[in-house]
C-alpha positions as a printed NumPy array, in Angstrom:
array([[ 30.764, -28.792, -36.91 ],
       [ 31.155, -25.805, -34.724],
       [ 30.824, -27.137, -31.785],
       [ 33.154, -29.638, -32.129],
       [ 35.981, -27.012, -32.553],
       [ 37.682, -27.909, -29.347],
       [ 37.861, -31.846, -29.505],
       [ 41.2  , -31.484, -31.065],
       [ 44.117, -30.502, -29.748],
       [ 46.481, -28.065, -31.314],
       [ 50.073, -26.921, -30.537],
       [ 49.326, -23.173, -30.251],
       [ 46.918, -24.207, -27.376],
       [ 49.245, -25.474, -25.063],
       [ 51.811, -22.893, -25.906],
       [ 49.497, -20.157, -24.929],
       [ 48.842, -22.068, -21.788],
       [ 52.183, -22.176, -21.218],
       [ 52.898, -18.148, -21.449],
       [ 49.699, -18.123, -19.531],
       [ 51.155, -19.67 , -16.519],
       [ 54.988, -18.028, -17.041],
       [ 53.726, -14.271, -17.43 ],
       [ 51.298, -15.049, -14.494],
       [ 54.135, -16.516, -12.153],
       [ 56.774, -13.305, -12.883],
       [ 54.145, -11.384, -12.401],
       [ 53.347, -13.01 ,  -9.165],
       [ 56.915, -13.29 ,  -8.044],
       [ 56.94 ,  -9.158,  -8.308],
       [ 53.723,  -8.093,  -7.126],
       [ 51.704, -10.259,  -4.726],
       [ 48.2  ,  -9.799,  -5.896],
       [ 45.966, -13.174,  -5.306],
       [ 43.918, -12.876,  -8.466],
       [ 46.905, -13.261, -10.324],
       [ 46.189, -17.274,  -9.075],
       [ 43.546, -17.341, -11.132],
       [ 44.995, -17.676, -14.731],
       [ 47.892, -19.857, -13.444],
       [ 45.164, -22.455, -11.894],
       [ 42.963, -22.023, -15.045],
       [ 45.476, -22.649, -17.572],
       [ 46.817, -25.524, -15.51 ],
       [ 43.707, -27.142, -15.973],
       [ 43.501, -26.836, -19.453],
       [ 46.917, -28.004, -19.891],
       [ 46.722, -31.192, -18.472],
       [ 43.935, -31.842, -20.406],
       [ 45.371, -30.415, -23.701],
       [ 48.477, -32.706, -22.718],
       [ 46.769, -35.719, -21.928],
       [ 45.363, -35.943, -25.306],
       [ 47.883, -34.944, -27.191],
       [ 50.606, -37.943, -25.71 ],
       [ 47.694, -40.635, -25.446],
       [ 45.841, -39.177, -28.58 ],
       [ 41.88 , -37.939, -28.629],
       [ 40.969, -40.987, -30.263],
       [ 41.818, -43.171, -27.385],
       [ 40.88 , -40.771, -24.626],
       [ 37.285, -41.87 , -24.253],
       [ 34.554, -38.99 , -21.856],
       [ 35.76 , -40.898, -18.363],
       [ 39.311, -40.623, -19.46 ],
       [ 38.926, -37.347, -19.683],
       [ 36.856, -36.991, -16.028],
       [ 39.631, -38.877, -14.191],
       [ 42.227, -36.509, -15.794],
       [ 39.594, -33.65 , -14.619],
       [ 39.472, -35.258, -10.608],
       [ 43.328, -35.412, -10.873],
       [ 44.363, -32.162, -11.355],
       [ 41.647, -30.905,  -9.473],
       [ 43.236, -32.852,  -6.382],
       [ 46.619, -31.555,  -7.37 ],
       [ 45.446, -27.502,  -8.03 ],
       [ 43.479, -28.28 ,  -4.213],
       [ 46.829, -29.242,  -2.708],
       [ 48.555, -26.204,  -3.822],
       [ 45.983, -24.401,  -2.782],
       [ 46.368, -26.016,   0.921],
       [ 50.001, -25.453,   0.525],
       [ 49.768, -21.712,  -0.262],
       [ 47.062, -20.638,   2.63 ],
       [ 49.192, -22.632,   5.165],
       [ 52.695, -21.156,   4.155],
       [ 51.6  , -17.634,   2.472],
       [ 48.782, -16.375,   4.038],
       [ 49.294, -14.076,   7.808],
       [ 46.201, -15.445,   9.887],
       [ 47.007, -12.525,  11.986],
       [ 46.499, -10.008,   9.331],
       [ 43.192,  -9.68 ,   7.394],
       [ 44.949,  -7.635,   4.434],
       [ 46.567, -10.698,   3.729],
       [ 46.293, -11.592,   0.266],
       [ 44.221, -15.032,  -0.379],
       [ 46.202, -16.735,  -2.774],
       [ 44.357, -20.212,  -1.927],
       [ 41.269, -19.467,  -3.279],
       [ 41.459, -19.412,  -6.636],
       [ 43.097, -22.793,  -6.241],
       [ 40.268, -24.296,  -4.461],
       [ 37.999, -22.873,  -6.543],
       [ 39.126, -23.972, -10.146],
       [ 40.516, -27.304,  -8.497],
       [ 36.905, -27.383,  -7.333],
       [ 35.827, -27.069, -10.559],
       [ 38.334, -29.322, -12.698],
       [ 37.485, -32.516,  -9.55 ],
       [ 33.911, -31.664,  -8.766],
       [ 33.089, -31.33 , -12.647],
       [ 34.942, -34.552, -13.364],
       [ 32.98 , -36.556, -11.051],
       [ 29.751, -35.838, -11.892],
       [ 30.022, -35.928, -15.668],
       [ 31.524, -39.289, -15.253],
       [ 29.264, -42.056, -17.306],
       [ 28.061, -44.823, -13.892],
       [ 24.676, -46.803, -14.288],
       [ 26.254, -48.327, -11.338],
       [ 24.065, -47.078,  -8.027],
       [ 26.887, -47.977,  -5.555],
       [ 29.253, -45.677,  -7.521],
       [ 26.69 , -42.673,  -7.15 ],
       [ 26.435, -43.369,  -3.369],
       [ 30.321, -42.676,  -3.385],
       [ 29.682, -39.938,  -5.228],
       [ 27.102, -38.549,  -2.488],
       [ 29.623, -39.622,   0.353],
       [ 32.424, -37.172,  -1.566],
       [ 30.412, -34.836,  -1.121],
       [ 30.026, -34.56 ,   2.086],
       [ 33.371, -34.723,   2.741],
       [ 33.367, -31.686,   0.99 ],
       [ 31.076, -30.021,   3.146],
       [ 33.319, -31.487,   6.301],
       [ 36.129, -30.051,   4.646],
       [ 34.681, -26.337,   4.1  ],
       [ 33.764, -26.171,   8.029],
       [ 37.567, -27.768,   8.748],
       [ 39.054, -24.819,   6.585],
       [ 36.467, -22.585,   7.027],
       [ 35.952, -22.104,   3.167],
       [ 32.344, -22.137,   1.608],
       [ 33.574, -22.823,  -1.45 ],
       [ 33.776, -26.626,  -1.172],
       [ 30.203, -26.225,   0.793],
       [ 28.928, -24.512,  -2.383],
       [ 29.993, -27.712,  -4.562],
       [ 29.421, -30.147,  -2.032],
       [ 25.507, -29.272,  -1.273],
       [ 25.186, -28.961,  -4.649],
       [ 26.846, -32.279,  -5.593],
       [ 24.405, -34.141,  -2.267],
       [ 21.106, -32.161,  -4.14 ],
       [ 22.445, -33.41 ,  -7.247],
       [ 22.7  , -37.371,  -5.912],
       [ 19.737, -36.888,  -4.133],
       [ 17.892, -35.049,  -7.471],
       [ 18.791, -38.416,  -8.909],
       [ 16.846, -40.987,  -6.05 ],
       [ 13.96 , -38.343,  -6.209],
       [ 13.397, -39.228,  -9.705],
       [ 14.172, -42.526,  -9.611],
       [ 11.612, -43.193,  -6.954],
       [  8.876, -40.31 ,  -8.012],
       [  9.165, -41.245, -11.495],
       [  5.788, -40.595, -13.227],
       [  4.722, -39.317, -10.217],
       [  2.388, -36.04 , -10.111],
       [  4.751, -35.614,  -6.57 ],
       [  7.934, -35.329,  -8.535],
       [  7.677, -31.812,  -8.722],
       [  7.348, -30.972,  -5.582],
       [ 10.522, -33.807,  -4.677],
       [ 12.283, -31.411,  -6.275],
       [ 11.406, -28.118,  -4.694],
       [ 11.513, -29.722,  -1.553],
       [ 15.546, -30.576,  -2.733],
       [ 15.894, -26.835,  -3.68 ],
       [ 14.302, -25.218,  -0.104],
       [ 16.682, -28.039,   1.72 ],
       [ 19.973, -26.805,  -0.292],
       [ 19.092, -23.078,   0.637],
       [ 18.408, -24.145,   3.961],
       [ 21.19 , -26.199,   4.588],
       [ 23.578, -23.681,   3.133],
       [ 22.339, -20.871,   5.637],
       [ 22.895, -23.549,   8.39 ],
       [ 26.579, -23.989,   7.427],
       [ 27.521, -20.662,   7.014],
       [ 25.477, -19.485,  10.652],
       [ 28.236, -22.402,  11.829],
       [ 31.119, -20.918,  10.035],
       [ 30.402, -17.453,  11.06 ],
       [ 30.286, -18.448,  14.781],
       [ 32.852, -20.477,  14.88 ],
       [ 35.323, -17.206,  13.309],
       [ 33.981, -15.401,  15.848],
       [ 34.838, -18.138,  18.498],
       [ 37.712, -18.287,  16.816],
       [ 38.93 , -14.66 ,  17.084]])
């Protein structure tokens, strides 16, 4: 079947993930332009996953395997991220080039998109799940980056999607749950980003 084309893994994919990452890097190393973040980041994530089934095999690499190998290099492509806007980026100058971004925002991705398409019947787990989230949010007013608000507000909507349906199943008020949940998110998202505004201001 079609859409089973990418379940298994072949050699050529990891050695154009590979060049991927090498042409981007020279080409970093000569001309510092921040998108060129982008590919490395992306093919990263690929290639860890690409890797991981190839050594433990795709028939022993169940769907949460696969999430936790997600949630790991997401944490690892977010630390290089920190790493580059700390060490790289001028605060003092605005022309700066942002080569952190693209690492949050595919390490956003690759850990945000493991969690949530983990397999958990388990309610406690999906209250961690919320909790991470917020963190999230925390974390985008601590480095003043709305990425990780955009994924954390959606990942609280998305846990709290979840109790609205759980508690207005079969209920002629479940509609309206939920566009209560989508007014909230907008709402809360202006909110934040009012705060991080202010505070740059404050700031500068």
């Amino acid at each position: 079947q079609y859409e089973e084309f990418y379940i298994r893994v072949h050699a050529s994919f990891i050695a154009m993930e590979l060049a991927t990452i090498f042409v981007a890097a020279v080409a970093l190393w000569f001309t510092r332009f921040g998108f060129l973040v982008a590919p490395i980041a992306f093919s990263f994530w690929f290639f860890s996953m690409d890797v991981a089934g190839l050594i433990l095999g795709d028939d022993s690499l169940d769907w949460n395997g696969r999430a936790w190998i997600s949630v790991i290099v997401g944490l690892i492509t977010m630390g290089v991220g920190y790493f580059l806007e700390r060490y790289l980026k001028k605060p003092l100058d605005r022309r700066s080039e942002d080569f952190a971004f693209w690492c949050y925002l595919f390490g956003l991705m690759a850990f945000w998109g493991g969690l949530t398409s983990m397999n958990s019947d388990s309610e406690f787990n999906k209250a961690v799940y919320a909790v991470i989230n917020i963190v999230l949010v925390v974390i985008s007013i601590r480095l003043k980056r709305t990425v990780f608000l955009v994924f954390g507000a959606i990942g609280i909507h998305v846990y709290l999607a979840h109790l609205a349906y759980r508690v207005f199943q079969d209920s002629i008020l479940f509609p309206f749950a939920l566009a209560f949940l989508g007014l909230s998110l907008i709402l809360v998202t202006v909110l934040v980003q009012r705060f991080l505004h202010k505070r740059s201001l404050n700031t500068n």
